[in-house]
Short mmCIF file of C-alpha atoms in Angstrom, two decimals:
data_model
loop_
_atom_site.label_atom_id
_atom_site.label_comp_id
_atom_site.label_asym_id
_atom_site.label_seq_id
_atom_site.Cartn_x
_atom_site.Cartn_y
_atom_site.Cartn_z
CA MET E 1 0.00 0.00 0.00
CA SER E 2 1.36 3.42 -0.96
CA ARG E 3 1.88 6.10 1.66
CA LEU E 4 -1.01 8.10 0.19
CA ALA E 5 -3.33 5.08 0.32
CA ALA E 6 -2.27 4.31 3.88
CA ARG E 7 -3.02 7.91 4.88
CA ALA E 8 -6.45 7.71 3.23
CA ALA E 9 -7.21 4.44 5.05
CA ALA E 10 -6.16 5.96 8.37
CA MET E 11 -8.36 9.00 7.81
CA LEU E 12 -11.26 6.70 6.91
CA HIS E 13 -10.92 5.06 10.36
CA GLY E 14 -10.77 8.42 12.13
CA ILE E 15 -7.02 8.44 12.83
CA ASP E 16 -5.31 11.82 12.67
CA VAL E 17 -2.04 10.92 10.98
CA ALA E 18 -0.68 14.44 11.24
CA ALA E 19 -1.27 14.44 14.99
CA GLN E 20 0.53 11.13 15.34
CA GLY E 21 3.73 12.52 13.88
CA PRO E 22 6.66 10.43 12.67
CA ARG E 23 7.17 6.98 14.10
CA ARG E 24 10.49 6.89 15.95
CA ILE E 25 12.71 3.91 15.09
CA GLY E 26 15.86 3.37 17.12
CA LYS E 27 18.96 1.21 16.90
CA LEU E 28 20.30 -1.24 19.50
CA VAL E 29 23.87 -0.30 20.44
CA SER E 30 24.47 -2.17 23.72
CA TYR E 31 23.18 -5.30 25.48
CA ASP E 32 24.65 -6.91 28.60
CA GLY E 33 22.19 -9.77 29.12
CA LEU E 34 19.63 -7.73 31.07
CA MET E 35 19.80 -4.09 30.06
CA MET E 36 19.73 -2.76 26.48
CA GLU E 37 20.70 0.67 25.20
CA ALA E 38 19.23 2.20 22.05
CA THR E 39 19.87 5.41 20.16
CA GLY E 40 17.24 7.42 18.27
CA PHE E 41 14.41 6.00 20.41
CA ASN E 42 13.10 8.86 22.50
CA GLN E 43 10.14 7.23 24.21
CA PRO E 44 8.87 7.86 27.77
CA ILE E 45 9.60 5.45 30.61
CA GLY E 46 7.13 2.56 30.66
CA SER E 47 6.69 2.48 26.87
CA ALA E 48 6.66 -0.93 25.21
CA ALA E 49 9.11 -1.68 22.41
CA ARG E 50 10.04 -4.41 19.96
CA VAL E 51 13.65 -5.24 19.16
CA ILE E 52 13.83 -6.71 15.62
CA ASP E 53 17.04 -8.38 14.53
CA ALA E 54 18.32 -8.71 10.96
CA ASP E 55 16.74 -12.16 10.57
CA GLY E 56 13.31 -10.74 11.48
CA HIS E 57 13.19 -12.16 15.02
CA ALA E 58 11.25 -9.78 17.30
CA ALA E 59 11.60 -9.60 21.08
CA ARG E 60 9.69 -7.47 23.54
CA ALA E 61 11.21 -4.85 25.82
CA GLU E 62 10.20 -1.92 27.98
CA VAL E 63 11.77 1.50 28.47
CA VAL E 64 13.06 1.78 32.05
CA GLY E 65 15.32 4.84 31.90
CA PHE E 66 17.80 6.83 29.87
CA ARG E 67 21.45 7.75 30.01
CA GLY E 68 22.25 10.90 28.07
CA PRO E 69 20.90 10.51 24.51
CA ARG E 70 20.59 6.73 24.93
CA THR E 71 17.37 5.02 25.98
CA LEU E 72 17.62 2.12 28.45
CA LEU E 73 15.35 -0.87 27.87
CA MET E 74 14.87 -4.12 29.72
CA ALA E 75 14.10 -7.35 27.91
CA LEU E 76 10.76 -9.09 28.46
CA ASP E 77 11.79 -12.28 26.64
CA HIS E 78 14.29 -14.96 27.60
CA ASP E 79 17.56 -15.40 25.75
CA ALA E 80 16.56 -13.43 22.66
CA PRO E 81 19.33 -13.56 19.99
CA HIS E 82 19.94 -9.81 19.86
CA THR E 83 22.55 -8.39 17.53
CA ALA E 84 24.27 -5.01 17.40
CA GLY E 85 22.35 -2.54 15.24
CA ALA E 86 18.97 -4.30 15.69
CA ARG E 87 15.91 -2.21 14.93
CA VAL E 88 13.99 -0.84 17.96
CA GLU E 89 10.45 0.35 17.38
CA PRO E 90 7.39 1.28 19.51
CA ASP E 91 4.97 -1.51 20.37
CA GLY E 92 1.47 -0.30 21.25
CA GLN E 93 0.16 0.66 24.66
CA GLY E 94 2.65 -0.48 27.27
CA GLY E 95 1.27 1.61 30.11
CA SER E 96 -2.24 0.14 30.30
CA VAL E 97 -3.89 -3.29 30.54
CA ASN E 98 -7.04 -4.92 29.23
CA VAL E 99 -9.73 -5.27 31.91
CA GLY E 100 -13.35 -6.37 31.98
CA PRO E 101 -15.70 -9.16 33.14
CA GLU E 102 -14.21 -11.36 30.40
CA LEU E 103 -11.17 -11.89 32.65
CA LEU E 104 -13.13 -13.86 35.27
CA GLY E 105 -12.12 -17.51 35.38
CA ARG E 106 -8.96 -16.94 33.34
CA VAL E 107 -5.25 -17.39 33.96
CA MET E 108 -2.77 -15.07 32.24
CA ASP E 109 0.85 -14.00 32.27
CA ALA E 110 2.25 -10.54 33.03
CA LEU E 111 1.49 -9.33 29.48
CA GLY E 112 -2.10 -10.56 29.50
CA ASN E 113 -1.48 -13.64 27.34
CA PRO E 114 -3.60 -16.69 28.26
CA LEU E 115 -1.95 -19.57 30.11
CA ASP E 116 -5.04 -21.75 30.54
CA GLY E 117 -5.45 -22.86 26.91
CA LEU E 118 -8.94 -21.34 26.67
CA GLY E 119 -8.21 -18.98 23.80
CA ALA E 120 -7.63 -15.26 23.63
CA ILE E 121 -8.61 -13.14 26.61
CA GLY E 122 -10.97 -10.30 25.79
CA GLY E 123 -11.53 -7.11 27.71
CA GLY E 124 -13.44 -4.10 26.55
CA HIS E 125 -11.73 -1.55 28.77
CA ARG E 126 -8.24 -0.25 29.47
CA TRP E 127 -6.80 0.56 32.90
CA PRO E 128 -3.45 2.21 33.72
CA LEU E 129 -0.87 -0.37 34.74
CA ALA E 130 0.41 1.92 37.51
CA GLY E 131 -3.11 2.85 38.63
CA ARG E 132 -4.78 6.22 38.87
CA MET E 133 -3.72 8.82 41.39
CA GLY E 134 -6.69 9.39 43.68
CA ASN E 135 -7.76 11.83 46.36
CA PRO E 136 -6.90 10.41 49.81
CA LEU E 137 -10.24 11.68 51.09
CA ASP E 138 -12.00 9.34 48.64
CA ARG E 139 -10.56 6.36 50.54
CA GLY E 140 -13.28 4.87 52.73
CA ARG E 141 -12.82 3.88 56.36
CA VAL E 142 -12.61 0.22 57.34
CA THR E 143 -15.70 -0.35 59.49
CA THR E 144 -17.20 -3.62 58.21
CA ALA E 145 -15.81 -7.06 59.04
CA PHE E 146 -14.53 -9.25 56.21
CA ASP E 147 -15.13 -12.97 56.78
CA MET E 148 -11.92 -14.90 56.05
CA GLY E 149 -13.20 -18.36 57.00
CA VAL E 150 -10.24 -18.92 59.36
CA ARG E 151 -11.14 -19.02 63.07
CA ALA E 152 -7.92 -17.53 64.44
CA VAL E 153 -8.06 -14.65 61.96
CA ASN E 154 -11.78 -13.97 62.34
CA ALA E 155 -11.66 -14.06 66.14
CA LEU E 156 -8.26 -12.61 67.07
CA LEU E 157 -7.18 -10.60 64.01
CA THR E 158 -10.56 -9.62 62.58
CA ALA E 159 -10.14 -8.25 59.06
CA GLY E 160 -12.19 -5.46 57.57
CA VAL E 161 -13.49 -4.69 54.10
CA GLY E 162 -10.72 -2.65 52.44
CA GLN E 163 -7.96 -3.67 54.84
CA ARG E 164 -4.40 -4.45 53.66
CA ILE E 165 -2.78 -7.38 55.50
CA ALA E 166 0.77 -8.74 55.32
CA ILE E 167 1.35 -12.44 56.01
CA CYS E 168 4.98 -12.67 57.12
CA ALA E 169 6.96 -15.88 57.59
CA GLY E 170 10.05 -17.78 56.57
CA SER E 171 10.01 -20.35 53.80
CA GLY E 172 7.91 -23.47 54.27
CA VAL E 173 5.88 -22.26 57.26
CA GLY E 174 2.49 -22.20 55.54
CA LYS E 175 1.90 -18.79 53.93
CA SER E 176 0.41 -20.21 50.72
CA VAL E 177 -1.71 -22.73 52.65
CA LEU E 178 -3.18 -19.95 54.80
CA MET E 179 -3.91 -17.91 51.67
CA GLY E 180 -5.71 -20.92 50.20
CA GLN E 181 -7.87 -21.22 53.32
CA MET E 182 -8.74 -17.53 53.12
CA ILE E 183 -9.67 -17.80 49.44
CA ALA E 184 -12.00 -20.73 50.12
CA GLY E 185 -13.68 -18.94 53.01
CA ALA E 186 -13.66 -15.35 51.81
CA ASP E 187 -16.89 -13.45 51.20
CA ALA E 188 -15.91 -11.58 48.01
CA ASP E 189 -17.45 -10.81 44.63
CA VAL E 190 -14.15 -11.12 42.75
CA ILE E 191 -10.82 -12.71 43.70
CA VAL E 192 -7.64 -11.52 41.95
CA VAL E 193 -4.47 -13.55 42.55
CA GLY E 194 -0.95 -12.52 41.59
CA LEU E 195 1.53 -15.42 41.77
CA VAL E 196 4.89 -13.69 41.45
CA GLY E 197 8.17 -15.58 41.37
CA GLU E 198 6.66 -18.93 42.36
CA ARG E 199 7.88 -22.29 41.15
CA SER E 200 5.93 -23.47 38.09
CA ARG E 201 4.80 -26.55 39.99
CA GLU E 202 3.33 -24.37 42.74
CA VAL E 203 1.32 -22.37 40.19
CA THR E 204 -0.30 -25.58 38.92
CA ASP E 205 -0.85 -26.81 42.48
CA PHE E 206 -2.40 -23.50 43.54
CA LEU E 207 -4.92 -23.60 40.69
CA ALA E 208 -5.80 -27.26 41.29
CA THR E 209 -6.16 -27.18 45.07
CA LYS E 210 -7.00 -23.63 46.10
CA LEU E 211 -8.95 -22.24 43.13
CA SER E 212 -10.97 -25.28 42.16
CA GLY E 213 -14.75 -25.43 41.81
CA PRO E 214 -17.05 -22.38 41.93
CA VAL E 215 -14.30 -20.11 43.31
CA ARG E 216 -12.46 -20.36 39.99
CA GLN E 217 -15.31 -18.73 38.07
CA LYS E 218 -15.03 -15.49 40.05
CA SER E 219 -11.23 -15.42 40.06
CA VAL E 220 -8.55 -13.86 37.88
CA VAL E 221 -5.00 -15.22 38.13
CA VAL E 222 -1.82 -13.51 36.94
CA ALA E 223 1.12 -15.92 37.17
CA VAL E 224 4.81 -15.36 36.43
CA PRO E 225 7.24 -18.10 37.61
CA ALA E 226 10.61 -17.42 39.19
CA ASP E 227 12.64 -18.03 36.02
CA HIS E 228 11.07 -15.11 34.12
CA PRO E 229 12.80 -11.72 33.70
CA PRO E 230 12.49 -9.31 36.64
CA LEU E 231 10.42 -6.82 34.66
CA LEU E 232 7.74 -9.48 34.03
CA ARG E 233 7.65 -10.38 37.72
CA LEU E 234 7.16 -6.72 38.57
CA ARG E 235 4.48 -6.28 35.90
CA ALA E 236 2.57 -9.31 37.25
CA ALA E 237 1.96 -7.57 40.58
CA MET E 238 1.09 -4.32 38.80
CA ARG E 239 -1.34 -6.05 36.42
CA ALA E 240 -3.08 -7.96 39.23
CA THR E 241 -3.52 -4.72 41.18
CA ALA E 242 -4.81 -2.87 38.10
CA ILE E 243 -7.41 -5.59 37.47
CA ALA E 244 -8.54 -5.38 41.10
CA GLU E 245 -8.83 -1.59 40.78
CA TYR E 246 -11.10 -1.94 37.76
CA PHE E 247 -13.52 -4.22 39.61
CA ARG E 248 -13.44 -1.92 42.66
CA GLU E 249 -14.37 0.99 40.38
CA ALA E 250 -17.41 -1.07 39.34
CA GLY E 251 -18.54 -1.15 42.99
CA LEU E 252 -17.57 -4.76 43.72
CA LYS E 253 -15.97 -6.29 46.79
CA VAL E 254 -12.58 -7.58 45.66
CA LEU E 255 -10.09 -9.83 47.43
CA LEU E 256 -6.56 -9.28 46.11
CA LEU E 257 -3.77 -11.72 46.93
CA ILE E 258 -0.13 -11.12 45.98
CA ASP E 259 2.26 -14.02 46.60
CA SER E 260 4.81 -12.78 47.25
CA LEU E 261 5.59 -9.11 47.85
CA THR E 262 9.19 -10.00 48.63
CA ARG E 263 9.78 -11.43 45.16
CA VAL E 264 8.30 -8.25 43.67
CA ALA E 265 10.87 -6.28 45.67
CA HIS E 266 13.60 -8.69 44.51
CA ALA E 267 12.60 -7.99 40.90
CA GLN E 268 12.81 -4.24 41.49
CA ARG E 269 16.19 -4.76 43.17
CA GLU E 270 17.53 -6.43 40.02
CA ILE E 271 16.19 -3.61 37.87
CA GLY E 272 17.45 -0.87 40.17
CA LEU E 273 20.96 -2.30 40.47
CA SER E 274 21.13 -2.70 36.68
CA LEU E 275 20.26 0.98 36.34
CA GLY E 276 23.11 1.89 38.68
CA GLU E 277 21.18 2.63 41.87
CA PRO E 278 23.26 2.42 45.06
CA PRO E 279 22.47 -0.59 47.27
CA THR E 280 21.34 0.20 50.81
CA MET E 281 20.06 -2.21 53.48
CA LYS E 282 20.82 -5.85 52.54
CA GLY E 283 21.54 -4.78 48.98
CA TYR E 284 18.12 -3.24 48.31
CA PRO E 285 18.26 0.04 46.35
CA PRO E 286 15.88 2.85 47.36
CA SER E 287 13.47 2.05 44.52
CA ALA E 288 12.87 -1.49 45.85
CA LEU E 289 11.80 -0.23 49.27
CA GLY E 290 9.83 2.63 47.73
CA LEU E 291 7.92 0.24 45.47
CA ILE E 292 6.09 -1.46 48.36
CA PRO E 293 4.04 1.58 49.48
CA ARG E 294 3.20 2.34 45.84
CA ILE E 295 1.66 -1.10 45.39
CA VAL E 296 0.02 -1.46 48.80
CA GLU E 297 -1.56 2.01 48.81
CA ARG E 298 -3.52 1.16 45.65
CA ALA E 299 -5.70 -1.26 47.65
CA GLY E 300 -8.45 -0.18 50.04
CA ALA E 301 -12.10 0.92 50.06
CA ASP E 302 -13.46 3.54 47.66
CA ALA E 303 -15.99 5.89 49.28
CA ARG E 304 -17.21 7.11 45.85
CA THR E 305 -18.17 3.80 44.24
CA GLY E 306 -18.73 1.66 47.33
CA GLY E 307 -16.26 -0.89 45.98
CA SER E 308 -13.30 -2.19 47.93
CA ILE E 309 -10.03 -4.09 47.60
CA THR E 310 -9.19 -6.19 50.64
CA ALA E 311 -5.58 -7.19 50.04
CA LEU E 312 -3.36 -9.98 51.36
CA TYR E 313 0.38 -9.80 50.70
CA THR E 314 2.72 -12.62 51.62
CA VAL E 315 6.14 -11.44 52.76
CA LEU E 316 9.06 -13.85 52.90
CA ALA E 317 11.24 -13.28 55.96
CA ASP E 318 14.70 -14.36 54.86
CA GLY E 319 16.16 -16.63 57.53
CA ASP E 320 13.00 -16.11 59.65
CA ASP E 321 14.21 -12.56 60.28
CA THR E 322 11.09 -10.48 60.97
CA ASP E 323 13.28 -7.34 60.98
CA ASP E 324 14.24 -7.86 57.33
CA PRO E 325 13.94 -4.54 55.40
CA ILE E 326 11.10 -5.80 53.21
CA VAL E 327 9.18 -7.24 56.17
CA ASP E 328 9.68 -4.04 58.15
CA THR E 329 8.65 -1.79 55.23
CA ALA E 330 5.55 -3.86 54.48
CA ARG E 331 4.53 -4.06 58.15
CA ALA E 332 4.77 -0.27 58.46
CA ILE E 333 2.40 0.47 55.55
CA VAL E 334 -0.30 -2.22 55.87
CA ASP E 335 -3.32 -2.14 58.22
CA GLY E 336 -2.40 -5.36 59.96
CA HIS E 337 0.07 -8.22 59.84
CA ILE E 338 -0.03 -11.96 60.51
CA ILE E 339 3.25 -13.48 61.68
CA LEU E 340 3.64 -17.23 61.18
CA SER E 341 5.88 -19.09 63.63
CA ARG E 342 8.21 -21.90 62.56
CA SER E 343 8.17 -23.35 66.09
CA LEU E 344 4.38 -23.67 65.97
CA ALA E 345 4.58 -25.29 62.54
CA GLU E 346 7.11 -27.78 63.91
CA GLN E 347 4.60 -28.63 66.65
CA GLY E 348 1.96 -29.37 64.02
CA VAL E 349 -0.11 -26.25 64.74
CA PHE E 350 -1.57 -24.97 61.45
CA PRO E 351 -2.16 -22.20 60.65
CA ALA E 352 0.98 -21.41 62.64
CA ILE E 353 -0.14 -17.91 63.67
CA ASP E 354 1.94 -16.25 66.37
CA VAL E 355 -0.89 -14.47 68.17
CA GLY E 356 1.38 -12.26 70.26
CA LYS E 357 3.27 -10.79 67.30
CA SER E 358 0.28 -10.50 64.94
CA LEU E 359 -2.04 -7.51 64.84
CA SER E 360 -5.11 -6.08 63.13
CA ARG E 361 -5.09 -2.29 63.33
CA VAL E 362 -8.77 -1.98 62.40
CA MET E 363 -10.21 -4.65 64.70
CA ALA E 364 -11.30 -2.14 67.36
CA ASP E 365 -13.52 -0.39 64.79
CA ILE E 366 -15.34 -3.47 63.51
CA VAL E 367 -16.05 -5.81 66.45
CA PRO E 368 -18.24 -5.30 69.55
CA PRO E 369 -16.61 -4.72 72.96
CA ALA E 370 -17.41 -8.26 74.18
CA HIS E 371 -15.54 -9.77 71.21
CA GLN E 372 -12.60 -7.45 71.75
CA GLN E 373 -12.46 -8.29 75.46
CA ALA E 374 -12.48 -12.06 74.79
CA ALA E 375 -9.70 -11.66 72.22
CA ALA E 376 -7.66 -9.62 74.71
CA SER E 377 -8.13 -12.38 77.31
CA LEU E 378 -6.75 -15.03 74.96
CA ARG E 379 -3.88 -12.77 73.95
CA ARG E 380 -3.02 -12.23 77.60
CA LEU E 381 -2.83 -16.00 78.20
CA TRP E 382 -0.64 -16.38 75.12
CA SER E 383 1.77 -13.58 76.02
CA VAL E 384 2.12 -14.66 79.68
CA TYR E 385 2.99 -18.20 78.61
CA GLU E 386 5.50 -17.02 76.00
CA GLU E 387 7.18 -14.61 78.44
CA ASN E 388 7.72 -17.44 80.95
CA ARG E 389 8.26 -20.28 78.47
CA ASP E 390 11.90 -20.86 79.41
CA LEU E 391 11.15 -21.02 83.12
CA ILE E 392 8.22 -23.38 82.53
CA LEU E 393 10.14 -25.74 80.25
CA MET E 394 13.15 -25.85 82.57
CA GLY E 395 10.91 -26.63 85.55
CA ALA E 396 12.11 -23.49 87.34
CA TYR E 397 8.58 -22.17 87.81
CA ARG E 398 6.77 -23.40 90.91
CA GLU E 399 3.01 -23.78 90.62
CA GLY E 400 1.09 -21.34 92.80
CA SER E 401 3.64 -18.56 92.56
CA ASP E 402 1.48 -16.50 90.19
CA PRO E 403 -2.20 -17.24 89.47
CA VAL E 404 -1.98 -15.62 86.01
CA ILE E 405 0.94 -17.85 84.98
CA ASP E 406 -0.86 -20.87 86.46
CA GLU E 407 -3.89 -20.14 84.28
CA ALA E 408 -1.72 -19.59 81.20
CA ILE E 409 -0.05 -22.98 81.73
CA ARG E 410 -3.32 -24.75 82.43
CA ARG E 411 -5.08 -23.33 79.37
CA HIS E 412 -2.19 -23.34 76.89
CA GLY E 413 -3.55 -26.46 75.22
CA GLU E 414 -6.96 -24.78 74.79
CA VAL E 415 -5.30 -21.76 73.16
CA LEU E 416 -3.42 -23.95 70.66
CA GLU E 417 -6.58 -25.92 69.86
CA PHE E 418 -8.42 -22.67 69.19
CA ILE E 419 -5.74 -21.59 66.70
CA LYS E 420 -5.62 -24.96 64.93
CA GLN E 421 -7.84 -25.49 61.90
CA GLY E 422 -7.92 -28.14 59.19
CA GLN E 423 -6.93 -27.06 55.70
CA LYS E 424 -10.37 -27.95 54.28
CA GLU E 425 -12.30 -26.62 57.27
CA ARG E 426 -14.17 -23.32 57.07
CA ILE E 427 -15.33 -21.45 60.19
CA ASP E 428 -17.28 -18.27 59.52
CA LEU E 429 -17.07 -15.01 61.42
CA HIS E 430 -20.16 -15.60 63.57
CA ASP E 431 -19.07 -19.07 64.68
CA SER E 432 -15.52 -17.85 65.34
CA SER E 433 -16.81 -15.03 67.55
CA THR E 434 -19.16 -17.37 69.40
CA MET E 435 -16.44 -19.95 70.09
CA LEU E 436 -14.10 -17.20 71.30
CA ALA E 437 -16.72 -15.82 73.69
CA GLN E 438 -17.60 -19.25 75.04
CA GLY E 439 -13.99 -20.24 75.63
CA PHE E 440 -12.34 -17.01 76.71
CA GLY E 441 -15.09 -14.45 77.41
CA ARG E 442 -15.73 -13.04 80.85
#
């Protein structure tokens, strides 16, 4: 087609060719295995690009920065056979994602491509990948309880509609299992799951065991395994959050789960160090720690539409260190945190929730005083036992010395039984509150 004919066709479809201006085509001049540099490609950060080699092979990339007149891009494809002088050209809308009811029941990657073999994924709307900047006064208060289906959470760490919760633990302590229990028991219109940096086997297992049956039809899953480039892992969390924001804008009650926030920060660390950022605590550059509030603050209740995003973020505590920079940053920005204990898991207590170290910052606003008093009573028994654990186990404590410690020792088994719950068992909010009042109320 001649240039004149192409212009006529564009005008026929309502495209203003003059307004579009020339299409900028760049040239690849440097590639070190992760970061690419191109000349003549002046595109804003976040723009999508295609790198086309002499043999016609095209690979995807994204603009992440610039250095003088050179544009810095990060590859989105594995082991692409790039060559010096390859053509770099714009590639559509990189800063927004397809959203819509058509996404329900589907599994996709970070770029929106289907992974479930059910054909192309539609979506009649676009939503900014990085979200829309909102007025803080439009954020609704958390005043309504959100039923998680887990007795210890419902009774002792009561969640609210629009709350952001971090689940912190070391590896293999049961974060994903607890998330699965919450998904099965959650009272939500839509469930959006972001599986970031997981093993491929765990993605399959998660879909088969935790999103099976009717729950699957109201769920959207964005999955990017651990062996994918860091930019894709980062985009997976951003895409999952953007999808949740769209459904919240429609007035729905959304449950968002990101597993795990630590691996999102690891991806940003790789990107930041490649861009030359200085490493700070434990090698994390400032952008990695700054990314966590930007993601977490996008969740919450919307006072305008009545919709909400109740969010759960798993946080991996490296070496069971709960003072890890990522754990500490996440804990400071969320509305509550659940700490899982390896010692409880080793005793066969699942979910292995450390009641003393866990907290819901909105619980006082959403439960009646009697419920709060019963929860405080159980917490007191837990903390007294933990404070005197060494004395008790060594036999150095003499019964009768302190009636509070005596009660904590006598009822420690009851406390552990209250926390325990089978993986397939669901206990709703009302039953959890009733059992708490009967066992530990005054």
